Amino acid sequence: QVQLVESGGGLVQAGGSLRLSCAASGRTFSSYAMGWFRQAPGKEREIVAAISWGAGDTYYAESVKGRFTISRDNNKNTVYLQMNSLKPEDTAVYYCAARTHYYSDIDSDYDYWGQGTQVTVSS
């Protein structure tokens, strides 16, 4: 069982930056692949970024490549999402998720989810 708690969301102007954190409980955090997803009002949840258990492999949605960076610290049981050059279209609730085995860009592949953190980018 893994419990995930996101933090770091907020209101930021376009062009600004935020860093989201996702703290995980459990001693086996390092064996889980992690993903960040987001859901904007009226839209389906979508993948933002994902990272393998050992942090050797990462995945980014085309819309965030070059602006967002996913990373993890297995000693701190935490995964991060550094978001730079934010745009109004990045406004959404951001969720972290965990799954065993390799990462996936499909939300239904993930077993554990956080409660989400709101990111609002003003123009």
Coordinates of N, CA, C and O in Angstrom, one line a residue:
Q1 N 0.8 -1.2 0.0 CA 0.0 0.0 0.0 C 0.9 1.2 0.0 O 1.8 1.3 0.7
V2 N 0.5 2.2 -0.8 CA 1.3 3.4 -0.9 C 0.3 4.6 -0.8 O -0.8 4.6 -1.4
Q3 N 0.6 5.5 0.0 CA -0.2 6.8 0.2 C 0.6 7.9 -0.4 O 1.8 8.1 -0.1
L4 N 0.0 8.7 -1.2 CA 0.6 9.8 -1.9 C 0.0 11.2 -1.5 O -1.2 11.3 -1.5
V5 N 0.8 12.1 -1.2 CA 0.3 13.5 -0.9 C 1.1 14.5 -1.7 O 2.3 14.7 -1.6
E6 N 0.4 15.2 -2.5 CA 1.0 16.3 -3.4 C 1.0 17.6 -2.6 O 0.1 17.9 -1.8
S7 N 1.9 18.5 -3.0 CA 2.0 19.8 -2.5 C 2.7 20.7 -3.5 O 3.3 20.2 -4.4
G8 N 2.6 22.0 -3.3 CA 3.4 22.9 -4.1 C 2.5 23.7 -5.2 O 3.1 24.5 -5.9
G9 N 1.3 23.3 -5.3 CA 0.4 24.0 -6.2 C 0.2 25.4 -5.8 O 0.5 25.8 -4.7
G10 N -0.4 26.2 -6.7 CA -0.8 27.6 -6.4 C -1.1 28.4 -7.6 O -1.3 27.8 -8.7
L11 N -1.1 29.7 -7.4 CA -1.4 30.6 -8.5 C -0.1 31.3 -8.9 O 0.6 31.8 -8.1
V12 N 0.1 31.3 -10.2 CA 1.3 31.9 -10.7 C 1.0 32.6 -12.0 O 0.1 32.2 -12.7
Q13 N 1.8 33.6 -12.4 CA 1.6 34.3 -13.6 C 2.2 33.5 -14.8 O 3.2 32.7 -14.6
A14 N 1.7 33.7 -15.9 CA 2.3 33.1 -17.1 C 3.8 33.4 -17.2 O 4.2 34.6 -17.0
G15 N 4.6 32.4 -17.5 CA 6.0 32.6 -17.6 C 6.7 32.2 -16.3 O 7.9 32.1 -16.3
G16 N 5.9 32.0 -15.2 CA 6.5 31.7 -14.0 C 6.8 30.2 -13.8 O 6.6 29.4 -14.7
S17 N 7.2 29.9 -12.6 CA 7.6 28.5 -12.2 C 6.9 28.0 -11.0 O 6.6 28.9 -10.1
L18 N 6.7 26.8 -10.9 CA 6.3 26.1 -9.6 C 7.0 24.7 -9.6 O 7.3 24.2 -10.6
R19 N 7.2 24.3 -8.3 CA 7.7 22.9 -8.2 C 6.7 22.1 -7.3 O 6.4 22.5 -6.2
L20 N 6.2 21.1 -7.9 CA 5.3 20.2 -7.2 C 6.1 19.1 -6.5 O 7.0 18.6 -7.1
S21 N 5.6 18.7 -5.4 CA 6.2 17.5 -4.7 C 5.1 16.5 -4.4 O 3.9 16.8 -4.2
C22 N 5.5 15.3 -4.4 CA 4.6 14.2 -4.0 C 5.3 13.3 -3.1 O 6.3 12.6 -3.4
A23 N 4.9 13.3 -1.8 CA 5.5 12.5 -0.8 C 4.8 11.2 -0.6 O 3.5 11.2 -0.6
A24 N 5.5 10.1 -0.6 CA 4.9 8.8 -0.6 C 5.3 8.1 0.8 O 6.4 8.2 1.3
S25 N 4.3 7.4 1.3 CA 4.5 6.5 2.4 C 4.9 5.1 2.0 O 4.8 4.8 0.8
G26 N 5.4 4.4 2.9 CA 5.8 3.0 2.5 C 7.3 2.8 2.3 O 8.0 3.8 1.9
R27 N 7.8 1.7 2.6 CA 9.2 1.4 2.5 C 9.6 1.0 1.1 O 10.8 0.9 0.9
T28 N 8.7 0.7 0.2 CA 9.0 0.2 -1.1 C 8.9 1.3 -2.2 O 8.7 0.9 -3.3
F29 N 9.0 2.5 -1.8 CA 8.8 3.6 -2.8 C 9.7 3.4 -4.0 O 9.3 3.7 -5.1
S30 N 10.9 3.0 -3.7 CA 11.9 2.9 -4.8 C 11.5 1.9 -5.9 O 12.1 1.9 -6.9
S31 N 10.6 1.0 -5.5 CA 10.2 0.0 -6.5 C 9.1 0.4 -7.4 O 8.6 -0.4 -8.3
Y32 N 8.5 1.6 -7.2 CA 7.4 2.1 -7.9 C 7.8 3.1 -9.0 O 8.6 4.0 -8.8
A33 N 7.2 2.9 -10.2 CA 7.3 4.0 -11.2 C 6.3 5.0 -10.8 O 5.2 4.7 -10.2
M34 N 6.6 6.3 -11.1 CA 5.7 7.4 -10.7 C 5.3 8.2 -11.9 O 6.1 8.4 -12.9
G35 N 4.1 8.7 -11.8 CA 3.6 9.6 -12.9 C 3.0 10.8 -12.4 O 2.5 10.8 -11.2
W36 N 3.0 11.9 -13.1 CA 2.2 13.1 -12.9 C 1.2 13.2 -14.0 O 1.5 13.1 -15.2
F37 N 0.0 13.4 -13.5 CA -1.2 13.6 -14.5 C -1.8 15.0 -14.1 O -1.6 15.5 -13.0
R38 N -2.6 15.4 -15.0 CA -3.4 16.6 -14.7 C -4.8 16.6 -15.4 O -5.0 15.9 -16.4
Q39 N -5.7 17.3 -14.8 CA -7.0 17.3 -15.3 C -7.6 18.8 -15.2 O -7.7 19.3 -14.1
A40 N -7.8 19.3 -16.3 CA -8.4 20.7 -16.4 C -9.9 20.5 -16.4 O -10.5 19.5 -16.8
P41 N -10.6 21.6 -16.0 CA -12.1 21.6 -16.0 C -12.7 21.2 -17.4 O -12.3 21.8 -18.4
G42 N -13.6 20.2 -17.4 CA -14.2 19.8 -18.6 C -13.4 18.9 -19.5 O -13.8 18.6 -20.6
K43 N -12.2 18.6 -19.1 CA -11.3 17.8 -19.9 C -10.9 16.5 -19.2 O -11.1 16.3 -18.0
E44 N -10.5 15.5 -20.0 CA -10.1 14.2 -19.4 C -8.7 14.4 -18.8 O -7.9 15.2 -19.1
R45 N -8.4 13.5 -17.8 CA -7.1 13.5 -17.2 C -6.1 13.0 -18.2 O -6.3 12.1 -19.0
E46 N -4.9 13.7 -18.2 CA -3.9 13.4 -19.1 C -2.5 13.3 -18.5 O -2.3 13.9 -17.4
I47 N -1.7 12.5 -19.1 CA -0.3 12.3 -18.6 C 0.5 13.6 -18.8 O 0.3 14.3 -19.8
V48 N 1.3 13.9 -17.8 CA 2.2 15.1 -17.9 C 3.6 14.6 -18.0 O 4.4 14.9 -19.0
A49 N 4.0 13.7 -17.1 CA 5.4 13.1 -17.1 C 5.4 11.9 -16.2 O 4.5 11.7 -15.4
A50 N 6.4 11.0 -16.5 CA 6.5 9.8 -15.7 C 8.0 9.5 -15.6 O 8.8 9.9 -16.4
I51 N 8.3 8.7 -14.5 CA 9.7 8.4 -14.3 C 9.8 6.9 -13.8 O 8.9 6.5 -13.0
S52 N 10.8 6.2 -14.2 CA 11.0 4.8 -13.8 C 11.4 4.8 -12.3 O 11.8 5.8 -11.7
W53 N 11.4 3.6 -11.8 CA 11.7 3.4 -10.3 C 13.1 3.9 -10.0 O 13.4 4.4 -9.0
G54 N 14.0 3.7 -11.0 CA 15.4 4.1 -10.7 C 15.8 5.4 -11.3 O 17.0 5.8 -11.2
A55 N 14.8 6.1 -11.8 CA 15.0 7.5 -12.4 C 15.8 7.5 -13.6 O 16.2 8.5 -14.1
G56 N 16.1 6.3 -14.2 CA 16.9 6.3 -15.4 C 16.1 6.6 -16.6 O 16.7 7.0 -17.7
D57 N 14.8 6.4 -16.6 CA 14.0 6.7 -17.8 C 12.9 7.7 -17.4 O 12.3 7.6 -16.3
T58 N 12.6 8.6 -18.3 CA 11.5 9.6 -18.1 C 10.7 9.7 -19.3 O 11.2 9.4 -20.4
Y59 N 9.5 10.2 -19.1 CA 8.6 10.4 -20.3 C 7.9 11.7 -20.0 O 7.6 12.1 -18.9
Y60 N 7.7 12.5 -21.1 CA 7.0 13.8 -21.1 C 6.0 13.9 -22.2 O 6.2 13.4 -23.3
A61 N 4.9 14.4 -21.8 CA 3.9 14.8 -22.8 C 4.5 15.9 -23.7 O 5.3 16.7 -23.3
E62 N 4.1 15.8 -25.0 CA 4.7 16.8 -26.0 C 4.4 18.2 -25.5 O 5.3 19.1 -25.7
S63 N 3.3 18.5 -24.9 CA 2.9 19.8 -24.5 C 3.8 20.4 -23.4 O 3.8 21.7 -23.2
V64 N 4.6 19.6 -22.7 CA 5.4 20.1 -21.6 C 6.9 19.9 -21.8 O 7.7 20.3 -21.0
K65 N 7.2 19.2 -22.9 CA 8.7 18.9 -23.1 C 9.5 20.2 -23.2 O 9.0 21.2 -23.9
G66 N 10.6 20.2 -22.5 CA 11.4 21.4 -22.5 C 11.0 22.4 -21.5 O 11.8 23.4 -21.2
R67 N 9.9 22.3 -20.8 CA 9.5 23.2 -19.8 C 9.3 22.5 -18.4 O 9.6 23.2 -17.4
F68 N 9.0 21.3 -18.4 CA 8.8 20.5 -17.1 C 9.9 19.5 -17.0 O 10.3 18.9 -18.0
T69 N 10.2 19.2 -15.7 CA 11.2 18.2 -15.4 C 10.7 17.4 -14.3 O 10.4 17.9 -13.2
I70 N 10.7 16.0 -14.5 CA 10.3 15.1 -13.4 C 11.6 14.5 -12.8 O 12.5 14.2 -13.5
S71 N 11.6 14.4 -11.5 CA 12.7 13.8 -10.8 C 12.2 13.1 -9.5 O 11.0 13.3 -9.1
R72 N 13.1 12.3 -8.9 CA 12.7 11.6 -7.7 C 13.9 11.5 -6.8 O 15.0 11.4 -7.3
D73 N 13.6 11.4 -5.5 CA 14.6 11.2 -4.5 C 14.1 10.0 -3.7 O 13.2 10.2 -2.8
N74 N 14.6 8.8 -4.0 CA 14.2 7.6 -3.3 C 14.5 7.6 -1.8 O 13.9 6.9 -1.0
N75 N 15.5 8.4 -1.4 CA 15.9 8.5 0.0 C 14.8 9.3 0.8 O 14.7 9.1 2.0
K76 N 14.2 10.2 0.1 CA 13.1 11.0 0.7 C 11.7 10.6 0.4 O 10.7 11.2 0.7
N77 N 11.6 9.5 -0.4 CA 10.3 9.0 -0.8 C 9.5 10.1 -1.5 O 8.3 10.2 -1.2
T78 N 10.1 10.8 -2.4 CA 9.4 12.0 -3.0 C 9.7 12.1 -4.5 O 10.9 11.8 -4.9
V79 N 8.7 12.4 -5.2 CA 8.9 12.7 -6.6 C 8.5 14.2 -6.8 O 7.6 14.7 -6.2
Y80 N 9.2 14.8 -7.8 CA 9.0 16.2 -8.0 C 8.6 16.5 -9.5 O 8.9 15.7 -10.4
L81 N 8.0 17.6 -9.7 CA 7.7 18.1 -11.0 C 8.0 19.6 -11.0 O 7.3 20.4 -10.4
Q82 N 9.2 19.9 -11.6 CA 9.6 21.3 -11.8 C 8.9 21.8 -13.1 O 9.1 21.3 -14.1
M83 N 8.1 22.9 -12.9 CA 7.4 23.4 -14.0 C 7.8 24.9 -14.3 O 7.7 25.7 -13.4
N84 N 8.4 25.1 -15.4 CA 8.9 26.4 -15.8 C 8.1 26.9 -17.0 O 7.5 26.1 -17.7
S85 N 8.3 28.2 -17.3 CA 7.6 28.8 -18.4 C 6.1 28.4 -18.5 O 5.6 28.0 -19.6
L86 N 5.5 28.5 -17.4 CA 4.1 28.1 -17.3 C 3.2 28.9 -18.2 O 3.4 30.1 -18.4
K87 N 2.2 28.2 -18.7 CA 1.2 28.9 -19.6 C -0.2 28.7 -19.0 O -0.5 27.8 -18.2
P88 N -1.1 29.6 -19.4 CA -2.5 29.5 -18.9 C -3.1 28.1 -19.1 O -3.9 27.6 -18.3
E89 N -2.7 27.5 -20.3 CA -3.3 26.1 -20.6 C -2.7 25.0 -19.7 O -3.1 23.9 -19.8
D90 N -1.7 25.3 -18.8 CA -1.2 24.4 -17.8 C -2.1 24.4 -16.6 O -1.9 23.5 -15.7
T91 N -3.1 25.2 -16.5 CA -4.0 25.3 -15.4 C -4.8 24.0 -15.3 O -5.4 23.5 -16.2
A92 N -4.7 23.3 -14.1 CA -5.4 22.0 -13.9 C -5.1 21.6 -12.5 O -4.3 22.2 -11.7
V93 N -5.8 20.5 -12.1 CA -5.4 19.8 -10.9 C -4.4 18.8 -11.3 O -4.6 18.0 -12.2
Y94 N -3.3 18.8 -10.5 CA -2.2 17.9 -10.8 C -2.2 16.8 -9.8 O -2.3 17.0 -8.6
Y95 N -2.1 15.5 -10.3 CA -2.1 14.4 -9.5 C -0.8 13.6 -9.7 O -0.3 13.5 -10.8
C96 N -0.3 13.0 -8.6 CA 0.8 12.0 -8.8 C 0.2 10.6 -8.6 O -0.8 10.5 -7.9
A97 N 0.9 9.7 -9.2 CA 0.4 8.3 -9.2 C 1.5 7.3 -9.2 O 2.6 7.7 -9.6
A98 N 1.3 6.1 -8.7 CA 2.3 5.1 -8.5 C 1.9 3.8 -9.1 O 0.7 3.5 -9.0
R99 N 2.8 3.1 -9.7 CA 2.5 1.7 -10.1 C 3.7 0.9 -10.0 O 4.9 1.4 -10.1
T100 N 3.6 -0.4 -9.9 CA 4.7 -1.3 -9.9 C 5.1 -1.5 -11.4 O 4.4 -1.1 -12.3
H101 N 6.2 -2.1 -11.6 CA 6.8 -2.3 -12.9 C 7.2 -1.0 -13.6 O 7.5 -0.1 -13.0
Y102 N 7.1 -1.0 -14.9 CA 7.5 0.2 -15.6 C 6.5 1.3 -15.7 O 5.3 1.1 -15.4
Y103 N 6.9 2.5 -16.0 CA 6.0 3.6 -16.0 C 5.1 3.4 -17.2 O 5.3 2.7 -18.2
S104 N 4.0 4.1 -17.2 CA 3.0 4.1 -18.3 C 2.4 5.5 -18.5 O 2.4 6.3 -17.5
D105 N 1.9 5.8 -19.7 CA 1.3 7.1 -19.9 C -0.3 6.9 -19.8 O -1.0 7.8 -20.2
I106 N -0.7 5.8 -19.3 CA -2.2 5.5 -19.2 C -2.6 5.6 -17.8 O -2.0 4.8 -17.0
D107 N -3.5 6.4 -17.5 CA -3.8 6.6 -16.0 C -4.4 5.3 -15.4 O -4.1 5.1 -14.2
S108 N -5.1 4.5 -16.1 CA -5.7 3.3 -15.6 C -4.7 2.3 -15.2 O -5.0 1.3 -14.5
D109 N -3.5 2.5 -15.7 CA -2.4 1.5 -15.3 C -1.8 1.8 -13.9 O -1.1 0.9 -13.4
Y110 N -2.2 2.9 -13.3 CA -1.6 3.2 -12.0 C -2.5 2.8 -10.9 O -3.7 2.8 -11.0
D111 N -1.8 2.3 -9.8 CA -2.6 1.7 -8.7 C -2.9 2.6 -7.6 O -3.9 2.4 -6.9
Y112 N -2.1 3.6 -7.4 CA -2.2 4.6 -6.2 C -2.2 6.0 -6.7 O -1.4 6.3 -7.6
W113 N -3.1 6.8 -6.1 CA -3.2 8.2 -6.5 C -3.2 9.1 -5.3 O -3.7 8.8 -4.2
G114 N -2.7 10.3 -5.5 CA -2.8 11.4 -4.5 C -4.1 12.1 -4.7 O -4.9 11.8 -5.6
Q115 N -4.3 13.1 -3.8 CA -5.6 13.8 -3.8 C -5.6 15.0 -4.8 O -6.6 15.5 -5.1
G116 N -4.4 15.3 -5.3 CA -4.3 16.4 -6.3 C -4.0 17.7 -5.7 O -4.3 18.0 -4.5
T117 N -3.3 18.6 -6.5 CA -3.0 19.9 -6.1 C -3.3 20.9 -7.2 O -3.0 20.6 -8.4
Q118 N -4.0 22.0 -6.9 CA -4.4 22.9 -8.0 C -3.3 23.8 -8.4 O -2.6 24.4 -7.6
V119 N -3.1 23.9 -9.7 CA -2.2 24.8 -10.3 C -3.0 25.8 -11.2 O -3.7 25.3 -12.1
T120 N -2.9 27.0 -11.0 CA -3.6 28.0 -11.8 C -2.6 29.0 -12.3 O -1.8 29.6 -11.6
V121 N -2.6 29.2 -13.7 CA -1.7 30.1 -14.3 C -2.5 31.2 -14.9 O -3.3 31.0 -15.8
S122 N -2.2 32.4 -14.5 CA -2.9 33.6 -15.0 C -2.2 34.2 -16.2 O -1.0 34.2 -16.2
S123 N -3.0 34.8 -17.1 CA -2.4 35.4 -18.3 C -2.0 36.8 -18.0 O -2.4 37.4 -17.0

